[in-house]
Amino acid sequence: MADTFTVGGAKKPRWSVVREHPSAAVSALFILVLLVAGTVLPMPYDPRMPDPFATLVPPSAEHWFGTDSSGSDVFSRVIAAAQVDLGLALGGTAVSLLVGVPLGLLVSSKGAWGERSVRALDAFQAFPLLILALALVSLSGNRMSMVIVAIALINVPRYMRLMRSEILALRESRFIEAAYATGSSRLRVMWRHLLPNSLGVILVQTSLTIANAIVIIAAMSFVGVGATPPTPSWGSMIRAGAENMAFGQWWVAVFPGLFVFLCVLCFNRIADALGDITSVRRN
Amino acid sequence: MAPPLLSVRDLSVRIRSGESIVHAVNDVSLDVEEGEIVGVVGESGCGKSTMVKAVLRLLAPEAEVPSGSAVLAGSGDLLALDHKRLRQVRGAHVGYVSQNPFGALNPIYRLDRQFHNLVAAHRKGTSRGESRRMAAKMLDAVGIAGPDRVLDGYAHQLSGGMAQRVVIAMSFLLDPRLVIADEPTTGLDVTVQRQILDMVAELARADGRAMLLVTHDLGVVAQYCRRVVVMYAGRVVESGPVADVFTSPRHPYTQALLGAVPRPGQPLERLPGAVPDLRVLSEGCAFAPRCRSAFDACSVRPEPTPGGDGRTVACHLEKEPADAAAR
Amino acid sequence: MPPLVELAGVNKTFRRPGQAPIHALNDISLTMNEGETLALIGESGSGKSTLGRIILRLLEADSGTVRFEGTDLSALPDREMRYLRSRLQAVFQEPYESLDPRLSVGSIVAEPLRVHEPGLSQAELRERVLTCLEQVGLPPDAAGRKPGALSGGQQQRVGIARAIITRPQMIVLDEPTSSLDLSVRAHILELLAELQRELGLTYLFISHDIHTVEYVSSRIAVMYLGRIVETGTVREVFDDPRHPYTRALLSARLSTDPRESPPQLRLTGDIAAPTTSHHGCVLAGRCPLVTAECTAGPVRPRALTGDHEVACVRADETPDLLAPAVSR
């Protein structure tokens, strides 16, 4: 929000944020590189091209992460899968956010109506949502857009709950009462005070939601729902590689697994840093 | 004359805060004699709470005590005791009452058990029945009618005033010679405050006991304390008998503080400026930037100077009254 | 001149599911005249803050009327009530809590203007805010800072600036100095007095601090358990308190002069739970003067001399109830 009264020099330079949260900055950079690497950087091999003469080659200078049972280069596939998996996770989270936050605001009214919507949410969340999501995606014939819907289905109720608890807590603050006392309307209080003050929590939750979505997407494609071969995805790669594990060919499953792990770790670090940055410091 | 019950000498506390060091308490000395209540007053950030926490060894790990001693008669220097001895002394020889009584009571145990734990920690083999009898007697003494009902209940069932009475009963339970109370009645209603202070004062002065009472409320000091220690920016600026200090304050800060008490028909004394940043240790008098009577000598820190009448003032105006008057 | 604020028969009960209802206010009638400072004094649970919120219509009364300049606030539609708030402002106890921590001081002070005078240009807005900051003794560069970067006294000045920027008739001050240090409190009290003189403000000063109340107010209403037990000018109440509760409250005050330790009237027992409903006088259970008449039926305030009104059946008597002073 533009602030007529912020004087120059009062705000700290941007770089200090990076300096105070180095691990989060590295995490963000890593995610960014992963997202664009598949299109921008030249890949050593075509991720979708099998090579029948080089199946299950262990990691080497030629194939950094080795090759899988059809001879595709694991490194190229892991990088290509990042775009698919991260894209779906980000898309699903964005939809959850855009639907969940306004709905959350709507149900955060005090009184019987809010109570009733929370009870409806309880019933909805008691339903095994992951299974519902799996069914939804597979019944649609593994449409990618349905993966996004599935992620939203799981996360919209979480956002609504979070929003409601946050707003209800903020409503009790003295400065909200003071805003009403100066003559602000409900809408104004919502826009100017409630929403900006819950922004930090939303950002943190969003980062955690993305991490969670990555795991869910990997789990879905592990069981063959959503992104399935030949589309590269971490989950399906782990699935395919799991059969080779027993024979000591660990690289096929371990590298995609490592990337799932790294991405989740990164988003958790980012969430931590966001929590720090957005909390208001007292003197 | 017998040595004082508690004798604090040159006590300093530094607290690490990020990259800087806050000089929270600087060279504080004070005595508490048997049978008296000594008040420590000052505004937020003057170091009064930190000072007593240092004496009780209750400081947070960021704080360190670079110098000083706090000798309790019969127990030695509290600041030099090992942990085993410290545990014996705390509770049994020194009682502590904090501002928030609910913080001092465990919410998940019945009060009866908390009293028992306290007694058993110091007197091994005390039976439940015995500790309960002691607790009931003490609760009766702090004005709680029907102690049994309270002992069988939990802390959250008590009102603020009742909870503070329970904490006070605990602090006096093992008959300590000294009780240190940090803002014991802040946040309580005036009528309740008065009841509690009357009761505490009676307990504290009985049988050669004594109390160190930290408060920001000048009325509490005026009505209940025999002597007072006034603190500003981590230092003692003035100390002496309340009857003298409060009727003819000599340090300009004490004067300003008393002048800021609202009295109908009299203008309020408005002290300019703000409390100094304790991250910077000033060379001169810490109060000088706000002092109406500051003069060139104030660039050197005045030492607390005993005046012979039991009063001590840390101000250059004391030594050179003629000089100051001639300005 | 008609009174600026007039409350008649105001009741407020907080009902919570599964718990006993809290009778916060019981049959409150009160008037305030333009330019005066009426202090509402009482201990926790007396309902003084609830009453302040009802006058501000941050809470709705269950029954009774609240009139401001003759307008019945409870009948006012929301939109008109919002408009009226430019003339009826508030300052709260915890200065930091009452300021949005994310906005700059300038934005916080500008907020009421943005609501009530949306036609102002940015330059005019800035000008008004800076003038207002100067009025409350804040430097212009405070406008760009966040509330967290200010001291408690400065934060309360920001709260006061926000309250006066729309040039109100009246301000409800809810414990405005209770969380402040003595020397800071003195500045804020003087500032409030100065602003009252300059702007002709009417104050409702809610406080539990007897020293402060005696200093600032022209009239006093003493509250106990949701009722007003005594009203009068500051001198009437302080020099000749007639309700036993008022006497107990005033005599519990600790003088800062060690030579003065006036005798004290001690009430027996503790304050009753606010969930209790009382048929007769609310103090009957603790009062040393209690008679059969006290519990027979409601005890209504009745006029003594001047402005003095007391809700006690034995208000005409002045028996000596005082215990001797504490010994040092």
Coordinates of N, CA and C in Angstrom, one line a residue, chain A residues 3-5 174-175 177-178 180-185 188 192-193 196-197 278 280 282-283, chain C residues 53 82 85 94 97-98 100 102 104 106-107 111 114-116 122 126 143-144 148 150 162:
Chain A
D3 N 2.2 4.6 0.9 CA 2.2 5.3 2.2 C 2.7 6.7 2.1
T4 N 1.8 7.7 2.2 CA 2.2 9.1 2.1 C 3.3 9.5 3.1
F5 N 3.4 8.8 4.2 CA 4.2 9.3 5.2 C 5.5 8.6 5.5
R174 N -7.2 -4.3 19.9 CA -7.7 -2.9 20.2 C -7.7 -2.1 19.0
F175 N -6.7 -2.3 18.1 CA -6.7 -1.3 17.0 C -7.8 -1.5 16.0
E177 N -10.9 -2.3 17.1 CA -11.9 -1.5 17.9 C -11.7 0.0 17.6
A178 N -10.4 0.4 17.7 CA -10.1 1.8 17.5 C -10.5 2.2 16.1
Y180 N -13.0 1.0 14.2 CA -14.4 1.2 14.2 C -14.8 2.5 14.9
A181 N -14.1 2.8 16.0 CA -14.4 4.0 16.8 C -14.1 5.3 16.0
T182 N -13.2 5.2 15.1 CA -13.0 6.4 14.3 C -14.0 6.5 13.1
G183 N -14.8 5.5 12.9 CA -15.9 5.6 11.9 C -15.6 4.8 10.7
S184 N -14.6 3.9 10.7 CA -14.4 3.1 9.5 C -15.5 2.1 9.3
S185 N -15.9 1.8 8.1 CA -16.9 0.9 7.8 C -16.3 -0.5 7.9
R188 N -13.9 -1.2 5.1 CA -12.7 -0.5 5.2 C -11.8 -1.2 6.2
R192 N -8.2 -2.5 5.1 CA -7.1 -1.7 5.5 C -6.4 -2.3 6.7
H193 N -7.1 -3.0 7.5 CA -6.5 -3.6 8.8 C -6.5 -5.1 8.8
P196 N -4.3 -6.8 5.6 CA -2.9 -6.6 5.6 C -2.2 -7.3 6.8
N197 N -3.0 -7.3 7.9 CA -2.3 -7.9 9.1 C -2.4 -9.4 9.1
T278 N 7.6 -11.1 8.1 CA 6.3 -10.4 8.2 C 5.8 -10.1 9.7
V280 N 5.6 -8.3 12.9 CA 6.0 -6.9 13.3 C 6.9 -6.8 14.5
R282 N 8.5 -5.1 17.7 CA 8.3 -4.0 18.6 C 9.6 -3.4 18.9
N283 N 9.6 -2.2 19.5 CA 10.9 -1.6 19.8 C 11.5 -2.2 21.0
Chain C
R53 N -17.9 2.0 26.1 CA -18.1 1.4 24.8 C -19.5 1.5 24.3
R82 N -21.6 6.2 11.7 CA -20.3 6.3 11.3 C -19.9 7.8 11.1
R85 N -19.4 9.6 14.3 CA -18.2 9.3 15.0 C -17.1 10.3 14.9
E94 N -4.1 0.7 26.2 CA -2.8 0.3 25.8 C -2.5 1.0 24.5
E97 N -1.3 -1.3 21.5 CA -2.3 -2.3 21.0 C -3.4 -1.6 20.2
S98 N -3.6 -0.3 20.4 CA -4.7 0.4 19.7 C -4.2 1.0 18.4
D100 N -2.6 0.2 14.6 CA -2.3 -0.8 13.6 C -0.7 -0.9 13.4
R102 N 1.2 -2.1 11.4 CA 1.7 -2.1 10.1 C 1.7 -0.8 9.4
S104 N 2.1 3.4 9.2 CA 3.0 4.5 9.7 C 2.1 5.4 10.6
G106 N 1.8 8.5 10.5 CA 1.0 9.5 9.6 C -0.2 8.8 9.1
S107 N -0.1 7.6 8.6 CA -1.3 7.0 8.1 C -2.4 6.7 9.1
E111 N -6.1 8.3 9.0 CA -7.2 7.4 8.8 C -8.6 8.0 9.0
R114 N -9.5 10.3 6.2 CA -9.8 9.6 4.9 C -11.2 9.1 5.0
V115 N -11.7 8.8 6.2 CA -13.0 8.3 6.3 C -14.0 9.4 6.2
H116 N -13.8 10.5 7.0 CA -14.8 11.5 7.2 C -14.7 12.7 6.2
Q122 N -4.1 14.9 -1.3 CA -2.9 14.3 -0.5 C -2.2 15.4 0.3
R126 N -1.8 15.7 4.3 CA -0.5 15.7 4.9 C -0.4 16.9 5.8
A143 N 5.8 11.1 11.7 CA 4.8 10.6 10.8 C 5.3 9.4 10.0
G144 N 6.6 9.3 9.7 CA 7.0 8.2 8.8 C 7.4 7.0 9.6
G148 N 5.7 0.8 16.6 CA 6.6 0.1 17.4 C 7.9 0.8 17.7
L150 N 8.2 3.9 18.6 CA 7.9 5.0 19.5 C 7.9 4.5 20.9
R162 N -5.0 11.0 16.6 CA -6.0 10.3 15.8 C -7.4 10.7 16.3

